[in-house]
Short mmCIF file of C-alpha atoms in Angstrom, two decimals:
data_model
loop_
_atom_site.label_atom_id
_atom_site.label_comp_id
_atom_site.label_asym_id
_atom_site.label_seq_id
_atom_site.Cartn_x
_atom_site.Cartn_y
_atom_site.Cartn_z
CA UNK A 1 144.99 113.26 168.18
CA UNK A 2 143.26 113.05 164.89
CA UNK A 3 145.19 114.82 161.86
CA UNK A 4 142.08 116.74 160.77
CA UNK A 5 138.47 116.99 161.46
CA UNK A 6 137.67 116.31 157.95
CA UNK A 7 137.82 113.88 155.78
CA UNK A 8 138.36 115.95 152.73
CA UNK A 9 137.16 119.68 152.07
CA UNK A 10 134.45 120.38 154.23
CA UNK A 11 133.15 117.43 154.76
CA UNK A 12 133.36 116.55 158.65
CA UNK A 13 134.19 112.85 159.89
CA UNK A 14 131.25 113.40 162.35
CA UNK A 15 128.94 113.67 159.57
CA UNK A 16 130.20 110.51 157.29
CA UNK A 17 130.40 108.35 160.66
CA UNK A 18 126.51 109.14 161.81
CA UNK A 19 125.97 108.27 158.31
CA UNK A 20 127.82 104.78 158.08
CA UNK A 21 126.16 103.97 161.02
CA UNK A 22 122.56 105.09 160.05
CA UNK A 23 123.43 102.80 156.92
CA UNK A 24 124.66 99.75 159.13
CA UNK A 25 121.52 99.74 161.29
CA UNK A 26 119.41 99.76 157.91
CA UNK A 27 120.97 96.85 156.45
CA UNK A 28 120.29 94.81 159.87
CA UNK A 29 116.83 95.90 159.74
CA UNK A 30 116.38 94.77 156.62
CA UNK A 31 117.84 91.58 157.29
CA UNK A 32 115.37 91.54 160.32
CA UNK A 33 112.82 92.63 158.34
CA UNK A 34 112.27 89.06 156.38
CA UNK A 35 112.94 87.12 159.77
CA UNK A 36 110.42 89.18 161.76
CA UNK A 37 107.80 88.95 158.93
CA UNK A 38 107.15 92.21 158.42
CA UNK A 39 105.78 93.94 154.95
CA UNK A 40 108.77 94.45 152.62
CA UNK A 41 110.13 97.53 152.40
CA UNK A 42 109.07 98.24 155.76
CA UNK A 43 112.74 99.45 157.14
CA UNK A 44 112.99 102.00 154.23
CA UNK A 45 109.36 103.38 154.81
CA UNK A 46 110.46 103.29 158.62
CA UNK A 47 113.75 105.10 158.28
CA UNK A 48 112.02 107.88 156.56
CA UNK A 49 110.36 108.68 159.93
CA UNK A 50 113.04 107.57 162.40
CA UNK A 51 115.74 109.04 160.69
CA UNK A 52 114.62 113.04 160.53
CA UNK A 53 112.59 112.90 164.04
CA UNK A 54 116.07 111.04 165.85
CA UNK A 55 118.11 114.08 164.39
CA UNK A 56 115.40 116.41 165.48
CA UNK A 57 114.72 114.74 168.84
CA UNK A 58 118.74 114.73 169.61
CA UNK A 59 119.06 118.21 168.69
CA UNK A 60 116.63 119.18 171.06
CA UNK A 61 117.44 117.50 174.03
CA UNK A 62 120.80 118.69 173.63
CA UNK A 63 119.28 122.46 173.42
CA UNK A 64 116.93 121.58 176.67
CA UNK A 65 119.83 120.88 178.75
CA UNK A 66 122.65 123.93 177.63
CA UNK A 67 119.78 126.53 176.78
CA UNK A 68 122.59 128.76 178.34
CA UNK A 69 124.50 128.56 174.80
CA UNK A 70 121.52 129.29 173.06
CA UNK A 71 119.22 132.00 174.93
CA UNK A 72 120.80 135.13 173.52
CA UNK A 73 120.38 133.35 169.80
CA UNK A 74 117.67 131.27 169.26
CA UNK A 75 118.10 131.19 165.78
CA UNK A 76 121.90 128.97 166.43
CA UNK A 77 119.28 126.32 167.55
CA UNK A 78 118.83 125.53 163.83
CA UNK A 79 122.43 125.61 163.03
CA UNK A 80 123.04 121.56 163.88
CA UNK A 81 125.96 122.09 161.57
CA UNK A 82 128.38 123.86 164.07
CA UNK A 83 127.47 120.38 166.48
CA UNK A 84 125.48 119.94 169.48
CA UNK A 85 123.58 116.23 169.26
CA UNK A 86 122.43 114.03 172.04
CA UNK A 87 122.20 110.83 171.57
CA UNK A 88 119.09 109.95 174.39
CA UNK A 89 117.03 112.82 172.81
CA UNK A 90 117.71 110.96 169.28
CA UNK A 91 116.51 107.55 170.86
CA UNK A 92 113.44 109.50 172.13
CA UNK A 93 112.93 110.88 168.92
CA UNK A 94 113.00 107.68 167.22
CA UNK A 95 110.63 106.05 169.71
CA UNK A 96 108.21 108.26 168.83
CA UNK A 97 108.98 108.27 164.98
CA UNK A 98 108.40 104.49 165.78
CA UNK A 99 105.29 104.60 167.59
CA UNK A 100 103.58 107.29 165.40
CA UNK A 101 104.40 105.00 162.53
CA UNK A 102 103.16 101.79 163.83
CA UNK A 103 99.75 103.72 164.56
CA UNK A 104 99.90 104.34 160.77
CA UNK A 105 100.18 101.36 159.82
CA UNK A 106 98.70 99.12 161.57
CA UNK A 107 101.92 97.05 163.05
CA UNK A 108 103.13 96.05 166.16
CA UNK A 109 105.21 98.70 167.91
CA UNK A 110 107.23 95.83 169.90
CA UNK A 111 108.34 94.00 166.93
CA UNK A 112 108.98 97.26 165.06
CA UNK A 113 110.98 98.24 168.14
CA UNK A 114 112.79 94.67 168.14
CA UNK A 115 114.07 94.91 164.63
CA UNK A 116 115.28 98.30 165.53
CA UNK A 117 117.44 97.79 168.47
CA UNK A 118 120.33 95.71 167.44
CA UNK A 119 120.91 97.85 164.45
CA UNK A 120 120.26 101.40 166.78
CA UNK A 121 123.33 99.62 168.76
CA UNK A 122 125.57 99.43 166.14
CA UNK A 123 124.93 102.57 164.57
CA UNK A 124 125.95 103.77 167.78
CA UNK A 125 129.16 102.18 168.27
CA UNK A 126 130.18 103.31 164.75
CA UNK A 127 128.96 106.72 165.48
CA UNK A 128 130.91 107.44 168.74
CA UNK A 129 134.15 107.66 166.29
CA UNK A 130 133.14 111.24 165.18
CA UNK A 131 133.78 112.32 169.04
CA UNK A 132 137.72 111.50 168.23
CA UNK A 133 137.62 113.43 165.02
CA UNK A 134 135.88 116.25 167.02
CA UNK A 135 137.93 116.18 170.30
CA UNK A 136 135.52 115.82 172.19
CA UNK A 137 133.01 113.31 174.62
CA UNK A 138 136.36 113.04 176.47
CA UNK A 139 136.75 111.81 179.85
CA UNK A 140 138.77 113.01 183.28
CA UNK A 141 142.99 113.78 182.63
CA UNK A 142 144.99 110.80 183.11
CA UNK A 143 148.12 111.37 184.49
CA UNK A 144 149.92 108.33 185.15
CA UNK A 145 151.96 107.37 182.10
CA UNK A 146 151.71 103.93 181.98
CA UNK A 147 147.89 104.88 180.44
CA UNK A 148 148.79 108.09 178.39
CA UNK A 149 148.65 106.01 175.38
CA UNK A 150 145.41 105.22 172.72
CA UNK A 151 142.97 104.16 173.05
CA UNK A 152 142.97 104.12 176.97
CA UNK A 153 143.53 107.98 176.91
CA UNK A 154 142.98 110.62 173.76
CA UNK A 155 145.30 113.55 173.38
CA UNK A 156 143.27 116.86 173.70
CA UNK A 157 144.38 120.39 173.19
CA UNK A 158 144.48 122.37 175.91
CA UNK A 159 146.24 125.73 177.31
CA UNK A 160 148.41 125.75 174.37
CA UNK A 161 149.48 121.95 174.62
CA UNK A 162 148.05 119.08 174.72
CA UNK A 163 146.96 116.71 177.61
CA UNK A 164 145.69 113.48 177.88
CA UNK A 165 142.39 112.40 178.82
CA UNK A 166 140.13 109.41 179.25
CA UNK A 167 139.10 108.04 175.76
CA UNK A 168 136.01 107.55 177.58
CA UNK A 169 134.12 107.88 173.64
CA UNK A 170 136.03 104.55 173.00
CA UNK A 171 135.02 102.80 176.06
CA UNK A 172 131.40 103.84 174.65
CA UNK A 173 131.79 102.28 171.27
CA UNK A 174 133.28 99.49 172.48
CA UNK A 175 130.46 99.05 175.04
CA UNK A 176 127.83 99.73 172.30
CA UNK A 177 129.34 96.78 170.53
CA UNK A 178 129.31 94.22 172.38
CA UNK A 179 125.24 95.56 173.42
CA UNK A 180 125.04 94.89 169.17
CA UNK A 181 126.78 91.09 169.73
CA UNK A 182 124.69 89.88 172.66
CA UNK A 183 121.56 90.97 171.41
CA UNK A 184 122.44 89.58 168.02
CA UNK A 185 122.69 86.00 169.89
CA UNK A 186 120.31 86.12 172.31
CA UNK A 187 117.24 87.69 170.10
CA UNK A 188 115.85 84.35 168.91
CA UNK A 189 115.61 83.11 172.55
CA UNK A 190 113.07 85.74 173.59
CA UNK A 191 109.77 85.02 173.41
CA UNK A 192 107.96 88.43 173.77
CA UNK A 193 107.74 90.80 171.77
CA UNK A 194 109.74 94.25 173.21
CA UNK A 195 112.11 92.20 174.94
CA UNK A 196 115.22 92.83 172.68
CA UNK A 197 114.02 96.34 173.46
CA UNK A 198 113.89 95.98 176.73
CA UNK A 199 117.59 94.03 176.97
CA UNK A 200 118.71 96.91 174.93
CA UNK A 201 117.28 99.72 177.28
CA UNK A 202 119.34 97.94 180.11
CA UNK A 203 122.36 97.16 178.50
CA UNK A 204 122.63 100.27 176.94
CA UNK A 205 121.36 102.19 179.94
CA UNK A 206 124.34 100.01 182.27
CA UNK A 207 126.93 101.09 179.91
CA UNK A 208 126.18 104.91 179.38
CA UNK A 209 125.39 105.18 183.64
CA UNK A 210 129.57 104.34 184.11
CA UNK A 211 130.56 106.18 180.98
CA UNK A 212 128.68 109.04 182.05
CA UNK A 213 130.42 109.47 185.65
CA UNK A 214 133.85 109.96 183.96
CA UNK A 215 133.02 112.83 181.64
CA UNK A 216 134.08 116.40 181.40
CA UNK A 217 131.22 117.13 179.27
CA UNK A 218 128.23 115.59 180.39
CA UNK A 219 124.59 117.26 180.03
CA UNK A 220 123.99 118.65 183.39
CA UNK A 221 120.74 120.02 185.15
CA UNK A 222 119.57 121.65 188.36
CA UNK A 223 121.88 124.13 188.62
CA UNK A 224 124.71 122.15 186.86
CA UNK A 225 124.73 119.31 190.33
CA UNK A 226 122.84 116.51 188.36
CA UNK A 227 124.32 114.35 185.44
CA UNK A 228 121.27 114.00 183.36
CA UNK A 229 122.20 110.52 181.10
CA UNK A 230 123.12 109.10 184.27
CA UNK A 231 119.86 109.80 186.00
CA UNK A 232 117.80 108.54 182.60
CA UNK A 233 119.93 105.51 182.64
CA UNK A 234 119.29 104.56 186.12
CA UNK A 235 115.51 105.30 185.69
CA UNK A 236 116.08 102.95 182.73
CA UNK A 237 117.33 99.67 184.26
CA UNK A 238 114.68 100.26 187.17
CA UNK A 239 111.84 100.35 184.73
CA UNK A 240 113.01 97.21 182.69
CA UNK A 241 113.07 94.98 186.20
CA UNK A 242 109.63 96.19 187.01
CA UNK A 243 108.14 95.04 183.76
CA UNK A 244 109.86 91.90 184.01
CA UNK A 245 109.13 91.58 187.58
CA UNK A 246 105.25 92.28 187.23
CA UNK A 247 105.01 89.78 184.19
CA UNK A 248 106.99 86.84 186.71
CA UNK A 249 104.49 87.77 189.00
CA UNK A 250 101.34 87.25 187.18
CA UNK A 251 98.70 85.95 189.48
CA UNK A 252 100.95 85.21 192.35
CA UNK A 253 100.23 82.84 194.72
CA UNK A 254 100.35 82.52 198.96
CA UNK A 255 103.99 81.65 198.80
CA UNK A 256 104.94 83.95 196.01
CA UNK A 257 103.60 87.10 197.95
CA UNK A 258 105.03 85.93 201.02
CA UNK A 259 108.69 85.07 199.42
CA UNK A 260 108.44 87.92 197.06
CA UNK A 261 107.36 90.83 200.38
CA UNK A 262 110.49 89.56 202.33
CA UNK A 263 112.56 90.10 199.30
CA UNK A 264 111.25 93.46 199.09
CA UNK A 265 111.57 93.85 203.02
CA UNK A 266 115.38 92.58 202.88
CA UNK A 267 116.17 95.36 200.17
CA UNK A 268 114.76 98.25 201.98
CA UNK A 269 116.60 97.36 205.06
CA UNK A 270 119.67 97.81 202.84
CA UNK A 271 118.98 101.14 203.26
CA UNK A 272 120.31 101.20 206.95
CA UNK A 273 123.98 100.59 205.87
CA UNK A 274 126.86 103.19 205.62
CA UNK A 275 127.00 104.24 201.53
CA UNK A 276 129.67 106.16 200.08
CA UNK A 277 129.03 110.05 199.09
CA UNK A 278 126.46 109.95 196.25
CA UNK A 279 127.98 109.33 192.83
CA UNK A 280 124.80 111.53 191.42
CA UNK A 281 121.65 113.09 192.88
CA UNK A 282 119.83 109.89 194.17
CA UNK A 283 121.82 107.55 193.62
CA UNK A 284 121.28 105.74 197.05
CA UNK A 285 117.80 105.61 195.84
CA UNK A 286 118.48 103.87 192.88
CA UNK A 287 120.61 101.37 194.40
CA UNK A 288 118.40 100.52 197.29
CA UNK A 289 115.26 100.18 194.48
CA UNK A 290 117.44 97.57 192.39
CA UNK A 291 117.86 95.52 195.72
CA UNK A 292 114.41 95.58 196.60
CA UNK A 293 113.65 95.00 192.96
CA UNK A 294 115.98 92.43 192.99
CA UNK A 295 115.79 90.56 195.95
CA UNK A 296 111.73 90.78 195.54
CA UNK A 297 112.18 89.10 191.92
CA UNK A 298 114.07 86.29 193.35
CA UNK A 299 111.56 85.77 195.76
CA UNK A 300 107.98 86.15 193.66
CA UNK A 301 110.60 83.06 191.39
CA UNK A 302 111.88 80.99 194.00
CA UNK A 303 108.19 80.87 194.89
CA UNK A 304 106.93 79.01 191.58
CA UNK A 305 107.65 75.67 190.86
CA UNK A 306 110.90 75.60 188.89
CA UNK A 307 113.36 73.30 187.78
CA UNK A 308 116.56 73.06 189.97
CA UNK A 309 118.77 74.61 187.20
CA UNK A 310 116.37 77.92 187.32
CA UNK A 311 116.42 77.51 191.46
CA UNK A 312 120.79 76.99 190.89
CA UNK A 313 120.87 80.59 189.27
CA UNK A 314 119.53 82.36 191.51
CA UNK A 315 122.63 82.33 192.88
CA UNK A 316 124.03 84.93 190.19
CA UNK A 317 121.68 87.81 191.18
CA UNK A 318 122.32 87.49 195.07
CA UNK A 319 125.80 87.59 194.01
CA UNK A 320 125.81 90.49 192.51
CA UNK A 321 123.34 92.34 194.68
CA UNK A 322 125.65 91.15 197.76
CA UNK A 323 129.16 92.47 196.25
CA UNK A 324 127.12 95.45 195.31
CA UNK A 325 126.03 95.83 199.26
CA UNK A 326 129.40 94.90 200.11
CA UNK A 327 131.05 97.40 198.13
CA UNK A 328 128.73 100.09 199.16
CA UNK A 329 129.95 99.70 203.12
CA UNK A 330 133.84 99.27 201.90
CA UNK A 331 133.83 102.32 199.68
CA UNK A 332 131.99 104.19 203.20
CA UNK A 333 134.35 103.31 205.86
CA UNK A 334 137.56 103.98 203.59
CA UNK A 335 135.76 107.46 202.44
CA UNK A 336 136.73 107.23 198.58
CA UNK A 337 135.22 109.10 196.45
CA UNK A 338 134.78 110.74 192.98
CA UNK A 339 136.36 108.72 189.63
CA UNK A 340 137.01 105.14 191.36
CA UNK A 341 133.26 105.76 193.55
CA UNK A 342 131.51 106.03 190.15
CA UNK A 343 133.03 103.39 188.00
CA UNK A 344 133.03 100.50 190.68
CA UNK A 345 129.28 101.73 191.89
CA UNK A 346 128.24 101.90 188.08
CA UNK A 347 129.79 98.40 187.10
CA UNK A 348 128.23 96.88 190.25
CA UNK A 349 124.86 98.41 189.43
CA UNK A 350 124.70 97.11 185.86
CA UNK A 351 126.22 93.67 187.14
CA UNK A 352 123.31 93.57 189.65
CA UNK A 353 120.64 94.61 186.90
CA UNK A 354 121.57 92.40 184.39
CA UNK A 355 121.65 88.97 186.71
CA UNK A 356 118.59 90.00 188.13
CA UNK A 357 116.80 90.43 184.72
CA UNK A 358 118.09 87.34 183.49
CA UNK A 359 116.69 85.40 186.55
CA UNK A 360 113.35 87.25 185.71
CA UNK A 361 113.33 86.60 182.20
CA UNK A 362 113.95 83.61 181.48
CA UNK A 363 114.69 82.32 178.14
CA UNK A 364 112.96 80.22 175.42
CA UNK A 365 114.91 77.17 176.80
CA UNK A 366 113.52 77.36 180.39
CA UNK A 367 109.98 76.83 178.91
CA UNK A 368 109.84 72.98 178.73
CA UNK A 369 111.58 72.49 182.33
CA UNK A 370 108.31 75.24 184.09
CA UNK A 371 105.13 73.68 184.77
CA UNK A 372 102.06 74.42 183.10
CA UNK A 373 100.59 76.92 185.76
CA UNK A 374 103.77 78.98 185.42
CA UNK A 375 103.83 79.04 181.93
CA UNK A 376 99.84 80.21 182.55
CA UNK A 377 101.07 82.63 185.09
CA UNK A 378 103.58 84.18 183.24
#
């Protein structure tokens, strides 16, 4: 349990920690800034736009989703002081700080957005430390003592004591980091622009969708039933296999359509076995779209000639798409449910998203070993 909120006077942790990390992410974009080729002095134009539009756009969402705590005082919506931040609404904020300054002037909203990313990713995992200091972002109580210890659990006070609870903040940070260290080392091997982006939406998006199922505190809509990260996490890992599915795709060919519709077939018959009880409001959906997504990806590639490295690894997908399938039916017949449903479901999702966008986006290093009407198509 931290000693004190503040670090000295009235000067919150929360407040120096979003700080630091604003300041981390702006001296990676300015080292990305050279590399990329951009104007100089780019990232500090930049921040001045992404900065006050991320702290607007997180303020808001977080308003949107608990208007309860603000209807009979509208005017508290402008008090950001006594807390309330969202950390998706600042992201959408700062996408369209991004966009609106691209438009401006005159620059590529991909790259901008690639530059971006890694830093966004640290900031973040610097930035989850002001939940300690503030008690809160916590997760379920953990009541086995072997785990009643930091930074697996966080004492919280409660009922005149204090109790201890899933440091599920930490598991956050540490998540965001290691989102900063693989895009950090696999950013030079992309070859499109928005594709750092895109690795960052599902990496991110993976992380926060387990995270998210073992909070106390999560944003909540319809009637307090649906977990509303969760749900925009999901809907983010779906949209970054389409995109990467449609550009593998390209102009598809007899074999590709035929391979790729069975793969799609295959996944939709998924839906016919036993699941658990929903983790969230359609999550059976989601599932059953990453397996068509999935299995249809392997197919429309397995249907282009490839190398038999890039044929060897499709293995990794239809491994993880299986043991997700598998799991689904074990977790069904046993009847689990609630804490361990949602962690193993969520890691099996992001597993399964991850191998499956890897096999559709294939790195710099593939490109001498694909043929020249592949490279065309893609």
């Amino acid at each position: 349990m931290p000693s004190s909120r503040y670090l000295f006077g009235a000067l919150p942790w929360y407040s120096v920690l979003i700080v630091c990390g604003i300041c981390a992410a702006l001296i990676w974009c300015t080292h990305e800034e050279k590399r990329l080729g951009l104007p100089k002095d780019t990232t500090v134009d930049l921040a001045l736009w992404v900065v006050p539009m991320g702290v607007v756009g997180a303020r808001l969402y977080y308003v949107a989703f608990s208007w309860d705590m603000f209807r009979g005082d509208p005017l508290s919506i402008l008090r950001v002081w006594q807390g309330g931040l969202a950390i998706y609404g600042g992201i959408l904020g700062g996408v369209l700080a991004v966009a609106l300054f691209s438009w401006r002037r005159k620059l590529s909203f991909l790259t901008l957005a690639d530059m971006i990313v890694p830093g966004l990713a640290l900031a973040q995992a610097i930035g989850r430390w002001g939940n300690f200091f503030n008690m809160e972002a916590y997760g379920l109580p953990v009541t086995d003592p072997a785990w009643q210890f930091f930074p697996a659990a966080v004492l919280i006070p409660e009922g005149g004591g204090s109790v201890w609870h899933m440091a599920t903040f930490f598991y956050e940070s540490v998540w965001d980091l290691g989102v900063f260290a693989a895009l950090v080392l696999m950013r030079r091997r992309l070859r499109h622009p928005g594709d750092t982006l895109r690795w960052y939406l599902l990496l991110y998006g993976g992380g926060r969708l387990i995270v998210e199922g073992l909070r106390m505190d999560s944003l909540m809509s319809a009637g307090g039933t649906i977990r509303v990260s969760q749900l925009l996490s999901v809907g983010l890992c779906l949209g970054v296999l389409v995109t990467f599915a449609l550009r593998l795709a390209g102009r598809p060919t007899a074999r590709q359509w035929l391979l790729g519709g069975a793969g799609v077939l295959a996944g939709a018959l998924l839906l016919l076995l036993p699941a658990p009880p929903e983790v969230f409001p359609g999550s059976r959906a989601a599932w059953a779209g990453l397996w068509m997504l999935g299995l249809g990806g392997i197919g429309l590639g397995l249907g282009r000639p490839l190398s038999g490295r890039r044929r060897a690894l499709a293995i990794l997908p239809l491994g993880a798409l299986g043991g997700s399938a598998a799991l689904q039916v074990l977790l069904a017949l046993r009847g689990w449910g609630g804490v361990e449903v949602a962690t193993l479901l969520g890691l099996c999702f992001t597993a399964a998203a991850v191998t499956c966008t890897a096999w559709l986006c294939p790195s710099a290093g593939d490109a001498a070993t694909d043929s020249p009407a592949a490279l065309e198509n893609r």
